[in-house]
Coordinates of C-alpha atoms and ligand atoms in Angstrom, one line a residue:
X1 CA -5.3 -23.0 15.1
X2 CA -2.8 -19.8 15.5
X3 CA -5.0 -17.2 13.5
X4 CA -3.6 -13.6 13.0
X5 CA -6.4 -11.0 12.8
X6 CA -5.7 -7.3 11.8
X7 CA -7.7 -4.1 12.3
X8 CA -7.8 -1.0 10.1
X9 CA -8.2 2.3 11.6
X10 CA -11.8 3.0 10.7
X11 CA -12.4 -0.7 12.5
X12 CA -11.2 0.5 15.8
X13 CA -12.5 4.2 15.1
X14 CA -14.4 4.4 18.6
X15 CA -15.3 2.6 21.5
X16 CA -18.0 0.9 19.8
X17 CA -16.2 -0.3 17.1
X18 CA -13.3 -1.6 19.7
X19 CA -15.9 -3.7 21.5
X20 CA -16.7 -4.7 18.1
X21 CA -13.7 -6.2 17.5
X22 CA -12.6 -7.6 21.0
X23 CA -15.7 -9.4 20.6
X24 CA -14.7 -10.8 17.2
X25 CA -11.4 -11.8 18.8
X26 CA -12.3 -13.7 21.6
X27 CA -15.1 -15.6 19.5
X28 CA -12.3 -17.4 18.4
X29 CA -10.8 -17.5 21.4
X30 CA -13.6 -18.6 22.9
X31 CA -13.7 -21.7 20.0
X32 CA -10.2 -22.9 21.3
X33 CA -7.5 -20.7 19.2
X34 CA -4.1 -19.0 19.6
X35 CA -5.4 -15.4 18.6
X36 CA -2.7 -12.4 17.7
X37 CA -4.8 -9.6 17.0
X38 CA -2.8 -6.1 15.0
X39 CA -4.2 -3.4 15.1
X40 CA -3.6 0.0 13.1
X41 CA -4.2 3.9 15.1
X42 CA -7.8 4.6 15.7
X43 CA -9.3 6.1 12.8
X44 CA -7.6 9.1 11.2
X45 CA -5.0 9.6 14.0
X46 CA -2.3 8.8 11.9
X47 CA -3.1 11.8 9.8
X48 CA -3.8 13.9 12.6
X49 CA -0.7 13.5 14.4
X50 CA 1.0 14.2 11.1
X51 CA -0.8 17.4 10.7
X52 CA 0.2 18.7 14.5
X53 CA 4.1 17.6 13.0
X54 CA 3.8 20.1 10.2
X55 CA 2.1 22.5 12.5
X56 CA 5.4 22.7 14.4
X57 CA 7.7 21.9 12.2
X58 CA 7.1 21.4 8.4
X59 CA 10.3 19.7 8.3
X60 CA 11.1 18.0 11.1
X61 CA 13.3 14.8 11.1
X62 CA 11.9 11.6 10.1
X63 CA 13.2 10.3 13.4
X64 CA 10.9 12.2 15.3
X65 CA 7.9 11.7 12.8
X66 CA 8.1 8.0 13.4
X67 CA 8.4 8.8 17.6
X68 CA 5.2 10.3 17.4
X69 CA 3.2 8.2 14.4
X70 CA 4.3 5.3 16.6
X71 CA 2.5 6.4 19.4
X72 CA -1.1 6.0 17.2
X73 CA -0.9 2.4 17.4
X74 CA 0.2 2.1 21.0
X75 CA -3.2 3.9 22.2
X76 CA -5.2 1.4 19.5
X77 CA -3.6 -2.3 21.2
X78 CA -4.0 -1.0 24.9
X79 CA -7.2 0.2 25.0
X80 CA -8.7 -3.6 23.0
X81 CA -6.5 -5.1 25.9
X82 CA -8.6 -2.9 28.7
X83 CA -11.6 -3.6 25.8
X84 CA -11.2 -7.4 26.2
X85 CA -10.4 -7.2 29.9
X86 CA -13.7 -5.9 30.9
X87 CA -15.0 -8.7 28.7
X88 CA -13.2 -11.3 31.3
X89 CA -10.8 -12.4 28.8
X90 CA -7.2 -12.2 29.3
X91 CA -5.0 -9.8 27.2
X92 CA -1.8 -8.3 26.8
X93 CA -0.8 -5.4 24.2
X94 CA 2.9 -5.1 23.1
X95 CA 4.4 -3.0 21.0
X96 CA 7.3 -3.6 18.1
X97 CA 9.9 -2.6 21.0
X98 CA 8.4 -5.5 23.0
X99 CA 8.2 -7.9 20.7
X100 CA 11.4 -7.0 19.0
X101 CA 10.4 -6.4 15.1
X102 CA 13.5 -5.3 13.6
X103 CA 13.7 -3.7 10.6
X104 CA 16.1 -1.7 7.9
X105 CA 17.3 1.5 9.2
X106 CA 15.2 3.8 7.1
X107 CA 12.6 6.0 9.4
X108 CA 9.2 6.2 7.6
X109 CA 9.5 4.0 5.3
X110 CA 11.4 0.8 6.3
X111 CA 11.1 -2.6 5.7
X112 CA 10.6 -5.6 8.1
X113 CA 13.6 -7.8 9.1
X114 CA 13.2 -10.2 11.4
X115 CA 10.6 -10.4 14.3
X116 CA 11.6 -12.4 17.4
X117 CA 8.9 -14.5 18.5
X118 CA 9.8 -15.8 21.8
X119 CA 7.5 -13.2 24.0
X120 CA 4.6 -13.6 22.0
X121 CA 4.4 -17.0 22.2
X122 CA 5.3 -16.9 26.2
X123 CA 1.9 -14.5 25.9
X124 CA -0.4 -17.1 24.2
X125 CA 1.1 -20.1 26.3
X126 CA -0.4 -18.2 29.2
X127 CA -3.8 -18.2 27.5
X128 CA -3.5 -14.3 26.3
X129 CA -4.8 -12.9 23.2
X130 CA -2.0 -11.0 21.9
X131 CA -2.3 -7.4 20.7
X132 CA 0.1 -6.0 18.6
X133 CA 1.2 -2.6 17.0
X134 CA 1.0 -2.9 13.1
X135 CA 3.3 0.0 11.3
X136 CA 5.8 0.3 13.6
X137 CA 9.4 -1.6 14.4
X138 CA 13.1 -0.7 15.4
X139 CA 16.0 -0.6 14.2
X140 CA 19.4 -1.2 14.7
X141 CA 19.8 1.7 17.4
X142 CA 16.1 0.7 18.8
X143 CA 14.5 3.8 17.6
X144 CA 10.9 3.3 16.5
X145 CA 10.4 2.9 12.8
X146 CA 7.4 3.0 10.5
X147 CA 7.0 1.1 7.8
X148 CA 5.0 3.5 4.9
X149 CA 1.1 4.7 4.9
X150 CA -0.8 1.5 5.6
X151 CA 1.6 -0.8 6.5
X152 CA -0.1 -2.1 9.0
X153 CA -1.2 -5.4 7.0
X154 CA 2.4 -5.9 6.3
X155 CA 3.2 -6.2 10.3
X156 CA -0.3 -8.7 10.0
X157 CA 1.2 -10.8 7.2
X158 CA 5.1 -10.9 8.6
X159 CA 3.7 -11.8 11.9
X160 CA 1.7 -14.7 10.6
X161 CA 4.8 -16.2 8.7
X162 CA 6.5 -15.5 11.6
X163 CA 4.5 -17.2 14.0
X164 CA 3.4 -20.1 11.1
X165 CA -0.2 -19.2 11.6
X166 CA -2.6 -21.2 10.4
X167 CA -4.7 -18.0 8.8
X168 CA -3.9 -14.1 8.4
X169 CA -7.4 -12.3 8.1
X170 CA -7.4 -8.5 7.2
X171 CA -10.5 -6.9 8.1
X172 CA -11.2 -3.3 7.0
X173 CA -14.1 -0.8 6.1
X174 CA -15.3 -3.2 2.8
X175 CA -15.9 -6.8 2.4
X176 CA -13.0 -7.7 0.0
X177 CA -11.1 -6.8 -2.9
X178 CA -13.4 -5.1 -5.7
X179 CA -12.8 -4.8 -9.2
X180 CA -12.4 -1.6 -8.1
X181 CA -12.4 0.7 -5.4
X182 CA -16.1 0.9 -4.4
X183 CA -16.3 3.9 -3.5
X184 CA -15.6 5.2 -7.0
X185 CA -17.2 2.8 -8.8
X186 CA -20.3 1.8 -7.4
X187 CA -21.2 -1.5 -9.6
X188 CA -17.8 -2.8 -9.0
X189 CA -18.0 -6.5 -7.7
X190 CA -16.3 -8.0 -5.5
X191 CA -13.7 -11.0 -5.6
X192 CA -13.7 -14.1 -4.3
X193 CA -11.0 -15.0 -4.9
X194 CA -7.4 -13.3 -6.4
X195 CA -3.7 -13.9 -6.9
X196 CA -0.9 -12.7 -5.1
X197 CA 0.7 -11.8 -8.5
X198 CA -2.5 -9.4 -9.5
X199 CA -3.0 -8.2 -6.2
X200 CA 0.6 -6.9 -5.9
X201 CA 0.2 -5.0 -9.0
X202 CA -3.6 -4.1 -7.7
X203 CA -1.7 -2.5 -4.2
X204 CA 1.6 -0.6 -5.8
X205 CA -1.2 0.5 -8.2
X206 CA -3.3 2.6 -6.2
X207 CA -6.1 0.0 -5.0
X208 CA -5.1 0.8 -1.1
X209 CA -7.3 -1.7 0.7
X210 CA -3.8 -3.8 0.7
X211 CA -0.8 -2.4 1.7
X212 CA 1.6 -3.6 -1.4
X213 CA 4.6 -4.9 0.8
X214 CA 2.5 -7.1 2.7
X215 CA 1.0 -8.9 -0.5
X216 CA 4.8 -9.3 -1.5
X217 CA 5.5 -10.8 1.7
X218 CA 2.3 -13.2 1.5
X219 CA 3.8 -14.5 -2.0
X220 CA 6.8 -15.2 0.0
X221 CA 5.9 -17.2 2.4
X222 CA 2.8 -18.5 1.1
X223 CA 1.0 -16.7 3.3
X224 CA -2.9 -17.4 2.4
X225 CA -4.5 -13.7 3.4
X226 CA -8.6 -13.1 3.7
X227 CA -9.5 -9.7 3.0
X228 CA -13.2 -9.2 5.4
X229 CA -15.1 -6.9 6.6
X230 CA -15.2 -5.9 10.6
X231 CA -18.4 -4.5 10.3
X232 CA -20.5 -7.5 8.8
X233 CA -20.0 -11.6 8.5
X234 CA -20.1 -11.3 4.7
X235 CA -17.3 -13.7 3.2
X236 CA -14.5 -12.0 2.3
X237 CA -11.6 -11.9 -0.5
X238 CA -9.3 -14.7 -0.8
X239 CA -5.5 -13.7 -2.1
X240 CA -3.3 -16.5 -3.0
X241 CA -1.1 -17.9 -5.0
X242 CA -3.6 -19.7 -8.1
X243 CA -6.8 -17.8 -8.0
X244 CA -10.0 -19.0 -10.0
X245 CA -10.6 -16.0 -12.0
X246 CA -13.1 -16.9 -14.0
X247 CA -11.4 -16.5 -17.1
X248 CA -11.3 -12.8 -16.5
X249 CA -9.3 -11.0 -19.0
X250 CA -8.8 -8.3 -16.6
X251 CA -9.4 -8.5 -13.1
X252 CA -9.5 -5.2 -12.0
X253 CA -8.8 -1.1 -12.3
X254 CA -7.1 1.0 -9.9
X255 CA -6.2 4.4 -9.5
X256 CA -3.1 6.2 -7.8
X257 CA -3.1 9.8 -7.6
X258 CA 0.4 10.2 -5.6
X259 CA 2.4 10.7 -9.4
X260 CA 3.6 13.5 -10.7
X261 CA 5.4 13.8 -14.7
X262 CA 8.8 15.4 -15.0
X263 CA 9.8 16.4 -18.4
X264 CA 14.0 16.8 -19.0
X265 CA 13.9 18.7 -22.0
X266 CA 16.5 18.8 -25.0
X267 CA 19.1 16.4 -23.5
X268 CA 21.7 15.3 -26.1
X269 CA 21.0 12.9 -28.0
X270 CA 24.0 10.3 -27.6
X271 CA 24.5 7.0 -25.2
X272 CA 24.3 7.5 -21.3
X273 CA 22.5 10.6 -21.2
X274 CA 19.5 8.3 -19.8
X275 CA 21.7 6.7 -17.6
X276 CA 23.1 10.0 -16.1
X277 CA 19.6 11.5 -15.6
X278 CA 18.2 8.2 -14.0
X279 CA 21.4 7.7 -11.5
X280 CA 20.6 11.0 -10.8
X281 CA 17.4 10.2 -9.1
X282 CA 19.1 6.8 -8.0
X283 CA 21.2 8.6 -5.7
X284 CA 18.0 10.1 -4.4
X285 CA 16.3 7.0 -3.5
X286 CA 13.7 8.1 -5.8
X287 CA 11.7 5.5 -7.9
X288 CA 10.7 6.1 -11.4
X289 CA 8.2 4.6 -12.8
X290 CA 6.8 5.7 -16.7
X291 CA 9.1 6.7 -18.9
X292 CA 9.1 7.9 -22.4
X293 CA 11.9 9.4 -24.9
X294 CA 10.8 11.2 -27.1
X295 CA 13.3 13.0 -30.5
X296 CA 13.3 16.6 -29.7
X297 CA 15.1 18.9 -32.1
X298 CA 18.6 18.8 -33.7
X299 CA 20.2 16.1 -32.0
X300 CA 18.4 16.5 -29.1
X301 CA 15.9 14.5 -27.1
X302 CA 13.2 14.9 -24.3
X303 CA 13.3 11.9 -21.5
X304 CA 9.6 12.3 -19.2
X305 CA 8.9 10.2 -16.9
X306 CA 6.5 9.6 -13.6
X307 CA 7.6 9.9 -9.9
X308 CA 5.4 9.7 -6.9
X309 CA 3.7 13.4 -6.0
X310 CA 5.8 13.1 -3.1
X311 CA 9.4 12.7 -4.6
X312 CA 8.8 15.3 -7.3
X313 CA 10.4 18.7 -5.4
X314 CA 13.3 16.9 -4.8
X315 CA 13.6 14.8 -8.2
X316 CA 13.2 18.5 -9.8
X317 CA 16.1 20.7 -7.5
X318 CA 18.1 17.3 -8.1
X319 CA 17.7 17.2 -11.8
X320 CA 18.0 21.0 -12.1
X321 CA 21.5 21.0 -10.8
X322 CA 22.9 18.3 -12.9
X323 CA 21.3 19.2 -16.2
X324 CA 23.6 21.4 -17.6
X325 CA 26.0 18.6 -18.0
X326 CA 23.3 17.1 -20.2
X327 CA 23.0 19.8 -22.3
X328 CA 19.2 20.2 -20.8
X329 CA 17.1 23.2 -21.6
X330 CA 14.5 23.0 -19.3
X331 CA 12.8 20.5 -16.3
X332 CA 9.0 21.4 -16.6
X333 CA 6.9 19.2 -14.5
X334 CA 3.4 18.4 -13.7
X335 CA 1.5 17.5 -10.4
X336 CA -2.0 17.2 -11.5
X337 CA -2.1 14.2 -13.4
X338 CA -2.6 10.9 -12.4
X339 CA -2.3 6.6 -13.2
X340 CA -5.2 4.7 -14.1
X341 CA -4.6 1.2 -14.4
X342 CA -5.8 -2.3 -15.2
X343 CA -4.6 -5.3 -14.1
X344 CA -5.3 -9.0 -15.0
X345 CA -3.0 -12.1 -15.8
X346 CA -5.6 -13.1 -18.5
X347 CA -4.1 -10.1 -20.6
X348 CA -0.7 -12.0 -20.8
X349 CA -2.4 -14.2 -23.5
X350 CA -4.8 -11.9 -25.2
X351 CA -4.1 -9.3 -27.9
X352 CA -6.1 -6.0 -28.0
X353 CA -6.8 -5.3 -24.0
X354 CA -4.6 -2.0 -24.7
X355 CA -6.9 -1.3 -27.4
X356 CA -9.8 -1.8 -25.7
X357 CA -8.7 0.5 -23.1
X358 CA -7.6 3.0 -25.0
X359 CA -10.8 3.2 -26.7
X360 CA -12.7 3.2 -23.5
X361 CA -11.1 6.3 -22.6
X362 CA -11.5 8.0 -26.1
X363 CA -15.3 7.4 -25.9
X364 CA -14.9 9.1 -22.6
X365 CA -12.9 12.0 -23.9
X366 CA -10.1 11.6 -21.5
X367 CA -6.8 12.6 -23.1
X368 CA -3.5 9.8 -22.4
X369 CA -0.7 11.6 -21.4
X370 CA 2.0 8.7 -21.0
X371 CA 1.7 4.7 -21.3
X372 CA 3.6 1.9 -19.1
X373 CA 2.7 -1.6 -19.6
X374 CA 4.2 -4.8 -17.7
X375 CA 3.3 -8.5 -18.4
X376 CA -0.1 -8.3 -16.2
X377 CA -0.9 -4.6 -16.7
X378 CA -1.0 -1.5 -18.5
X379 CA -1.1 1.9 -17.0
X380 CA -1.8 6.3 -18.4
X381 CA -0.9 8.5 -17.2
X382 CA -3.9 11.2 -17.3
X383 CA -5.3 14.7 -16.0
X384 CA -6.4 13.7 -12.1
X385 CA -9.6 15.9 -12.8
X386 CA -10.1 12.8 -15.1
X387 CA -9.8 9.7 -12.9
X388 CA -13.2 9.5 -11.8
X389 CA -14.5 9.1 -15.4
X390 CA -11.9 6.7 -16.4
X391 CA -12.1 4.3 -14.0
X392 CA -16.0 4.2 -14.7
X393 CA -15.2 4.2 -18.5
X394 CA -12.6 1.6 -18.3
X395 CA -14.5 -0.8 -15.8
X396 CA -17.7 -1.0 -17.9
X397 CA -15.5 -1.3 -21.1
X398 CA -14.1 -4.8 -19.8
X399 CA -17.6 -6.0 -18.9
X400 CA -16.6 -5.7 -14.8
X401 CA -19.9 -3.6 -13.8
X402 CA -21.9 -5.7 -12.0
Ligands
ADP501 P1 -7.8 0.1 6.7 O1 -7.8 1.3 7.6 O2 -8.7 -1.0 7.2 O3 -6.4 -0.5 6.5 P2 -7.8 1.3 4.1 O4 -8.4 2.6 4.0 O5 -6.3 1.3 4.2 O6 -8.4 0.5 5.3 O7 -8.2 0.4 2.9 C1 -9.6 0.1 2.6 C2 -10.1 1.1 1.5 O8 -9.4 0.7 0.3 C3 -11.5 1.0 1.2 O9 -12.3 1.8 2.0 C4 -11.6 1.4 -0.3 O10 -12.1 2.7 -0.4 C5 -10.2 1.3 -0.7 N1 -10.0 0.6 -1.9 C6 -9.2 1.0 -3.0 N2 -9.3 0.1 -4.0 C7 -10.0 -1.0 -3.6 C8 -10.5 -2.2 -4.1 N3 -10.1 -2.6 -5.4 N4 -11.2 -3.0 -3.4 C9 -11.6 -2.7 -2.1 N5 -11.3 -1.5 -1.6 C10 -10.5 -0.6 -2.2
LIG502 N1 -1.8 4.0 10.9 C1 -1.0 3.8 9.8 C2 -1.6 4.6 8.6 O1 -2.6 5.3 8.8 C3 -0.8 2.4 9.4 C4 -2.0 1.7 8.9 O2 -3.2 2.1 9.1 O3 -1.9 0.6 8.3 O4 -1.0 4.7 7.6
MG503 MG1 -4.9 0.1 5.2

């Protein structure tokens, strides 16, 4: 078998937790498999090397931020190849400029293109377990690019469709996917199984233990991923692409507190005035995600809608300079509020799941700000300071507590 195993930064954290690992690799080595082993930057060194960035320069180029987050991952594969060498096994680390991953353009956030797999599979004919960067790639002028916080298990899941392997395993700080994240709700259970469809909406959601592209990309190639633990031999979450749920109405609740609310006020009230504000933000590159129109005064409207925490300077200044065309009074926005969410595709068939979370949260006094719904989820928009109490509210109001 060809298995592709990948390491989270709190997996690789120290050198105990390296060993840890190598030895977890060349178990299966050692059974007679084709291992490729990604690993993420030790720990939190990804957010310390963006901290000494802003130290420097608050705004330096995105160019340069991906030169030096790159360099996180690099110190991760060769120190498990030195790890696995002292163990007597044979290893080689490479990193996205070796292997050639290409991807778009777009430093910080781009996307995987194509990976060439000619040197890694020179590497494993020669009886080497292969370590590879995740997050990082090139692009079309061979600078380093990164692909977006935790992206990591999307380098894991393109490299197995890549490489046709025979199983992609993630393994992180928890055993699996939860109902919800267990570290803010502590009876959430976990699942044994889940589908690619719900765990994409789970990941762009807010549950991080999956990084959302590389769910998409499992779906795409059919990809079968196993979501385990590095630090015990429990059996882990299985995503894929028909998932025995139980008959769970719901099959989870996350949480994503990178959304901010932007409020266009008094717009006219006459066709393409949503278009203009929206193609606005296009332009941008910035995603939108709630919205709601509400009648204002007088022929006029109100259009609010969510971006993520980090767009929302830049949606604002961009908004601001177009809106007198719009006949705008005002952009007043909001960067203490956050989405809770539920997920499940038993809610496609079932009336009242909005109902019953909405009530949940009235019981709990939390006030809904905004709405979105989609065929296999519903989302509020809510006061962060609130998100804790929700999630626990909404979780025990769909019988998920375990
Ligand atoms: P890694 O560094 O291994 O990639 P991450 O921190 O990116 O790990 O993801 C694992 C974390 O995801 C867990 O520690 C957990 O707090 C969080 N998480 C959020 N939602 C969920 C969920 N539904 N199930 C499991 N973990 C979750
Ligand atoms: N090291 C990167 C991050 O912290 C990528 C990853 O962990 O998946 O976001
Ligand atoms: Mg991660």
């Amino acid at each position: 078998m060809l298995i592709v195993k990948k390491f989270g930064g709190s997996s690789v954290a120290d050198k105990e937790r390296i060993f840890n690992v190598a030895n977890r690799c060349i178990e299966d080595y050692k059974a007679g498999h084709k291992v490729v082993v990604v690993l993420s930057a030790m720990g939190k060194t990804t957010d310390g090397l963006l901290a000494k960035a802003a130290d420097i320069n608050p705004r330096a180029s995105k160019r340069e931020l991906d030169m030096l987050l790159t360099t996180g991952e690099q110190v991760s594969v060769a120190l498990m190849a030195m790890a696995m060498g002292a163990l007597g096994v044979p290893a080689v680390s490479l990193n996205a400029f070796q292997v050639r991953m290409h991807t778009t353009s777009a430093y910080g956030n781009s996307r995987l293109l194509r990976i060439d797999t000619g040197r890694i599979r020179d590497e494993l004919e020669n009886n080497k377990i292969v370590i590879v960067t995740g997050f990082q790639g090139i692009n079309k002028r061979d600078d380093y690019t990164t692909l977006g916080r935790g992206g990591s298990d999307t380098t894991a899941v393109a490299l197995a469709a890549a490489l046709h392997a025979d199983a992609c395993e993630i393994y992180t700080d928890v055993d699996g996917v939860y109902t919800a994240d267990p570290r803010v709700v502590p009876n959430a259970k976990k699942l044994k199984e889940i589908t690619y469809d719900e765990m994409l909406e789970f990941a762009s959601l807010g549950a991080k233990v999956l990084h959302n592209r590389s769910v998409e990309m499992a779906k795409r190639y059919g990809v079968p991923l196993v979501v385990r633990s590095s630090l015990n031999r429990n059996e882990g979450t299985i995503v894929k692409e028909n998932a025995d749920m139980e008959g769970m109405l719901v099959s989870g609740v996350a949480a994503d507190r990178n959304t901010a609310r932007i409020s266009v006020m008094g717009v006219r009230d006459e066709p393409g005035i949503a278009f203009k504000v929206f193609k606005c933000l296009a332009k941008k590159e910035i995603s939108v995600d709630i919205i709601l129109q509400s009648i204002g005064r007088e022929g006029t409207k109100d259009i609010s809608f969510t971006v993520a925490r980090t767009d929302m300077q830049e949606a604002v200044a961009a908004l601001k300079a177009e809106m007198d065309a719009w006949g705008a009074t005002e952009v007043t926005y909001d960067d203490t509020v956050a989405k809770v969410s539920i997920v499940g595709a038993g809610m496609e068939s079932n009336a009242g799941v909005a109902a019953k979370m909405f009530e949940a949260l009235y019981s709990a006094n939390i006030n809904i700000r905004m709405i979105g719904t989609a065929e296999i989820r519903i989302t509020v928009l809510i006061d962060e300071a609130d998100v804790k109490n929700a999630m626990r509210a909404v979780h025990n109001a769909f019988g998920l507590d375990s």
